[in-house]
Amino acid sequence: MPISSQQAAEHFRHIRPRLLAFARLQLRESAAAEDAVQETLLTAFEKTSSFEGRSEFETWVFGILKFKILDHLRQQKKQGRWQPLNDSIDEDTLDRLFKSNGHWQPSARPHDWGEPEHILENQRFWQVFDACLIALPDSIARVFTLRELMGLSTQDICKELDITETNCWVILHRARLRLRACLDNGWIQ
Amino acid sequence: MLMCREATRLMSLKQDRALTFRERTALRIHLSMCSACRACARQFDLLHKIGEHHPAAPKSSTDGGGRYEPR
């Protein structure tokens, strides 16, 4: 049986905090995140009758949110609110982590984090992760979250951001190195 | 000879596209000798799973697939 609009409202209340948190991580502006979630709500309510069950509804609502987030990103970009992606700014990331001969700096050597299943269930890990993500420069975080949170291919990211795929790979490499270093400092020790 | 800095580049690239045979081999040899890079490789793999496991991310639906596709 299709879900009623009352049930849809209930489901929506239930997942709204996560929709908002998700949109904030990607858009990095509370107002824009609120707008994207609000627009998602409106779109979702027009079409609730085609859904059965909560998990299908949730997947579908997140799919709508993803489109709304991309719309907002395109607006930000069109309005010139993005700092240019300049990979030379971040050249020192690699110099901080590696010696000139290409080996790890002793202070930057990665430590073992233990079993992935345990880490992913650890609340503290996610708190530190979010803090580390927020600490990344906007331009680098945007590429990382488009790839790893929204699940876009690097090819699609190039189109959205007007950068080359090679540039995209370079930025993702920096983002991953910085995030893992930040997690090593903030969570493990 | 592949150094750690370059090895991390390949580990990162591996999350975004298939590595070539030559890249894969060079990385495998390096990882067999370097415990720091093995730890780093596991961490990059973990970061690649955040889309499915982040507390704010959509929970996997019963039909499988934690990632959602636009329709």
Short mmCIF file of C-alpha atoms in Angstrom, two decimals, chain A:
data_model
loop_
_atom_site.label_atom_id
_atom_site.label_comp_id
_atom_site.label_asym_id
_atom_site.label_seq_id
_atom_site.Cartn_x
_atom_site.Cartn_y
_atom_site.Cartn_z
CA MET A 1 0.00 0.00 0.00
CA PRO A 2 1.39 3.46 -0.84
CA ILE A 3 2.34 5.58 2.16
CA SER A 4 -0.11 8.32 3.20
CA SER A 5 0.93 11.95 3.40
CA GLN A 6 0.63 11.65 7.17
CA GLN A 7 3.10 8.77 7.20
CA ALA A 8 5.34 10.73 4.86
CA ALA A 9 5.30 13.67 7.29
CA GLU A 10 6.27 11.29 10.08
CA HIS A 11 9.14 9.79 8.06
CA PHE A 12 10.28 13.23 7.11
CA ARG A 13 10.34 14.44 10.71
CA HIS A 14 12.40 11.40 11.52
CA ILE A 15 15.10 11.92 8.84
CA ARG A 16 15.12 15.75 8.74
CA PRO A 17 18.03 16.17 11.20
CA ARG A 18 20.16 13.87 9.04
CA LEU A 19 19.12 15.61 5.82
CA LEU A 20 20.19 18.90 7.38
CA ALA A 21 23.49 17.53 8.69
CA PHE A 22 24.20 15.99 5.29
CA ALA A 23 23.44 19.24 3.44
CA ARG A 24 25.59 21.25 5.87
CA LEU A 25 28.59 19.01 5.32
CA GLN A 26 28.32 19.54 1.59
CA LEU A 27 27.22 23.19 1.38
CA ARG A 28 29.06 24.49 4.47
CA GLU A 29 26.45 27.23 4.95
CA SER A 30 23.56 26.73 7.38
CA ALA A 31 21.13 28.94 5.47
CA ALA A 32 21.77 27.19 2.16
CA ALA A 33 21.46 23.80 3.86
CA GLU A 34 18.10 24.80 5.39
CA ASP A 35 16.89 25.97 1.98
CA ALA A 36 17.95 22.76 0.27
CA VAL A 37 16.14 20.63 2.88
CA GLN A 38 13.04 22.82 2.68
CA GLU A 39 12.95 22.50 -1.11
CA THR A 40 13.42 18.75 -0.76
CA LEU A 41 10.44 18.60 1.60
CA LEU A 42 8.21 20.44 -0.86
CA THR A 43 9.21 18.26 -3.80
CA ALA A 44 8.86 15.09 -1.74
CA PHE A 45 5.35 15.95 -0.58
CA GLU A 46 4.08 16.36 -4.10
CA LYS A 47 4.91 12.75 -4.87
CA THR A 48 4.52 10.71 -1.71
CA SER A 49 1.78 8.52 -3.13
CA SER A 50 4.22 6.63 -5.33
CA PHE A 51 6.11 5.17 -2.34
CA GLU A 52 5.86 2.09 -0.27
CA GLY A 53 7.76 1.59 2.93
CA ARG A 54 10.15 3.78 4.81
CA SER A 55 13.54 2.73 3.48
CA GLU A 56 12.47 3.33 -0.10
CA PHE A 57 11.11 6.72 0.92
CA GLU A 58 14.35 7.61 2.66
CA THR A 59 16.52 6.64 -0.31
CA TRP A 60 14.26 8.66 -2.58
CA VAL A 61 14.23 11.77 -0.34
CA PHE A 62 18.03 11.73 -0.10
CA GLY A 63 18.12 11.46 -3.90
CA ILE A 64 16.05 14.65 -4.14
CA LEU A 65 18.25 16.38 -1.56
CA LYS A 66 21.29 15.51 -3.64
CA PHE A 67 19.79 17.31 -6.65
CA LYS A 68 18.91 20.33 -4.51
CA ILE A 69 22.44 20.46 -3.11
CA LEU A 70 23.88 20.42 -6.63
CA ASP A 71 21.51 23.27 -7.57
CA HIS A 72 22.76 25.31 -4.64
CA LEU A 73 26.38 24.58 -5.51
CA ARG A 74 25.76 25.75 -9.07
CA GLN A 75 24.18 28.96 -7.74
CA GLN A 76 27.12 29.61 -5.41
CA LYS A 77 29.45 29.08 -8.32
CA LYS A 78 27.47 31.32 -10.69
CA GLN A 79 27.37 34.08 -8.11
CA GLY A 80 31.15 33.94 -7.89
CA ARG A 81 31.11 32.96 -4.23
CA TRP A 82 33.84 30.36 -4.63
CA GLN A 83 37.49 30.99 -4.12
CA PRO A 84 39.45 29.79 -7.13
CA LEU A 85 40.86 26.29 -6.90
CA ASN A 86 44.52 26.89 -6.83
CA ASP A 87 46.48 23.76 -6.13
CA SER A 88 49.71 25.62 -5.58
CA ILE A 89 48.26 27.00 -2.32
CA ASP A 90 48.24 23.53 -0.95
CA GLU A 91 51.66 22.43 -2.15
CA ASP A 92 52.99 22.62 1.41
CA THR A 93 50.60 19.86 2.57
CA LEU A 94 52.82 17.34 0.88
CA ASP A 95 55.99 19.06 2.03
CA ARG A 96 54.80 18.91 5.64
CA LEU A 97 54.05 15.20 5.40
CA PHE A 98 56.95 13.93 3.33
CA LYS A 99 60.70 14.45 3.34
CA SER A 100 62.33 15.61 0.13
CA ASN A 101 63.36 12.00 -0.62
CA GLY A 102 59.66 10.98 -0.67
CA HIS A 103 59.60 9.14 2.70
CA TRP A 104 57.15 10.03 5.47
CA GLN A 105 58.28 12.68 7.94
CA PRO A 106 58.72 10.80 11.24
CA SER A 107 55.99 12.95 12.85
CA ALA A 108 53.57 12.25 9.99
CA ARG A 109 53.91 8.44 9.79
CA PRO A 110 50.41 6.93 9.80
CA HIS A 111 49.37 4.84 12.81
CA ASP A 112 47.17 1.82 12.60
CA TRP A 113 43.52 2.66 13.44
CA GLY A 114 42.34 -0.88 14.10
CA GLU A 115 39.34 -2.67 12.67
CA PRO A 116 37.25 -0.61 10.20
CA GLU A 117 33.96 -2.02 11.56
CA HIS A 118 34.77 -0.73 15.04
CA ILE A 119 35.89 2.66 13.78
CA LEU A 120 32.78 3.25 11.68
CA GLU A 121 30.56 2.54 14.68
CA ASN A 122 32.49 4.86 16.97
CA GLN A 123 30.63 8.12 17.64
CA ARG A 124 33.78 9.93 18.68
CA PHE A 125 35.36 9.07 15.33
CA TRP A 126 32.54 10.82 13.49
CA GLN A 127 32.76 13.90 15.73
CA VAL A 128 36.45 14.22 14.94
CA PHE A 129 35.81 13.45 11.28
CA ASP A 130 33.27 16.29 10.97
CA ALA A 131 35.64 18.69 12.75
CA CYS A 132 38.48 17.68 10.42
CA LEU A 133 36.25 18.11 7.37
CA ILE A 134 35.19 21.59 8.51
CA ALA A 135 38.84 22.51 9.01
CA LEU A 136 39.61 21.78 5.34
CA PRO A 137 39.57 24.78 2.98
CA ASP A 138 36.16 25.07 1.24
CA SER A 139 37.49 24.36 -2.24
CA ILE A 140 39.20 21.12 -1.19
CA ALA A 141 36.36 19.96 1.05
CA ARG A 142 33.86 20.54 -1.77
CA VAL A 143 35.66 18.14 -4.09
CA PHE A 144 36.08 15.56 -1.33
CA THR A 145 32.43 15.61 -0.21
CA LEU A 146 31.13 15.54 -3.80
CA ARG A 147 33.21 12.41 -4.30
CA GLU A 148 32.86 10.58 -0.98
CA LEU A 149 29.62 11.85 0.53
CA MET A 150 27.53 12.44 -2.59
CA GLY A 151 29.16 9.60 -4.51
CA LEU A 152 29.80 11.53 -7.75
CA SER A 153 32.45 10.19 -10.14
CA THR A 154 35.51 12.36 -10.69
CA GLN A 155 34.27 12.82 -14.26
CA ASP A 156 31.00 14.34 -13.02
CA ILE A 157 32.86 16.48 -10.48
CA CYS A 158 34.99 17.99 -13.28
CA LYS A 159 31.83 19.00 -15.11
CA GLU A 160 30.26 20.56 -12.02
CA LEU A 161 33.36 22.45 -10.98
CA ASP A 162 34.98 23.17 -14.35
CA ILE A 163 38.26 21.54 -13.46
CA THR A 164 40.24 18.83 -15.21
CA GLU A 165 40.03 15.26 -13.96
CA THR A 166 43.77 15.34 -13.21
CA ASN A 167 43.25 18.41 -11.05
CA CYS A 168 40.41 16.61 -9.32
CA TRP A 169 42.66 13.62 -8.50
CA VAL A 170 45.36 15.95 -7.17
CA ILE A 171 42.87 17.69 -4.89
CA LEU A 172 41.40 14.40 -3.64
CA HIS A 173 44.90 13.13 -2.84
CA ARG A 174 45.57 16.25 -0.72
CA ALA A 175 42.15 16.07 0.93
CA ARG A 176 42.61 12.43 1.93
CA LEU A 177 46.11 13.02 3.26
CA ARG A 178 44.96 16.01 5.30
CA LEU A 179 41.90 14.26 6.66
CA ARG A 180 43.80 11.17 7.71
CA ALA A 181 46.51 13.29 9.35
CA CYS A 182 43.85 15.31 11.20
CA LEU A 183 42.10 12.11 12.33
CA ASP A 184 45.42 10.64 13.45
CA ASN A 185 46.00 13.68 15.68
CA GLY A 186 42.49 14.29 16.90
CA TRP A 187 41.10 10.86 17.38
CA ILE A 188 43.84 8.30 17.85
CA GLN A 189 46.06 10.16 20.29
#
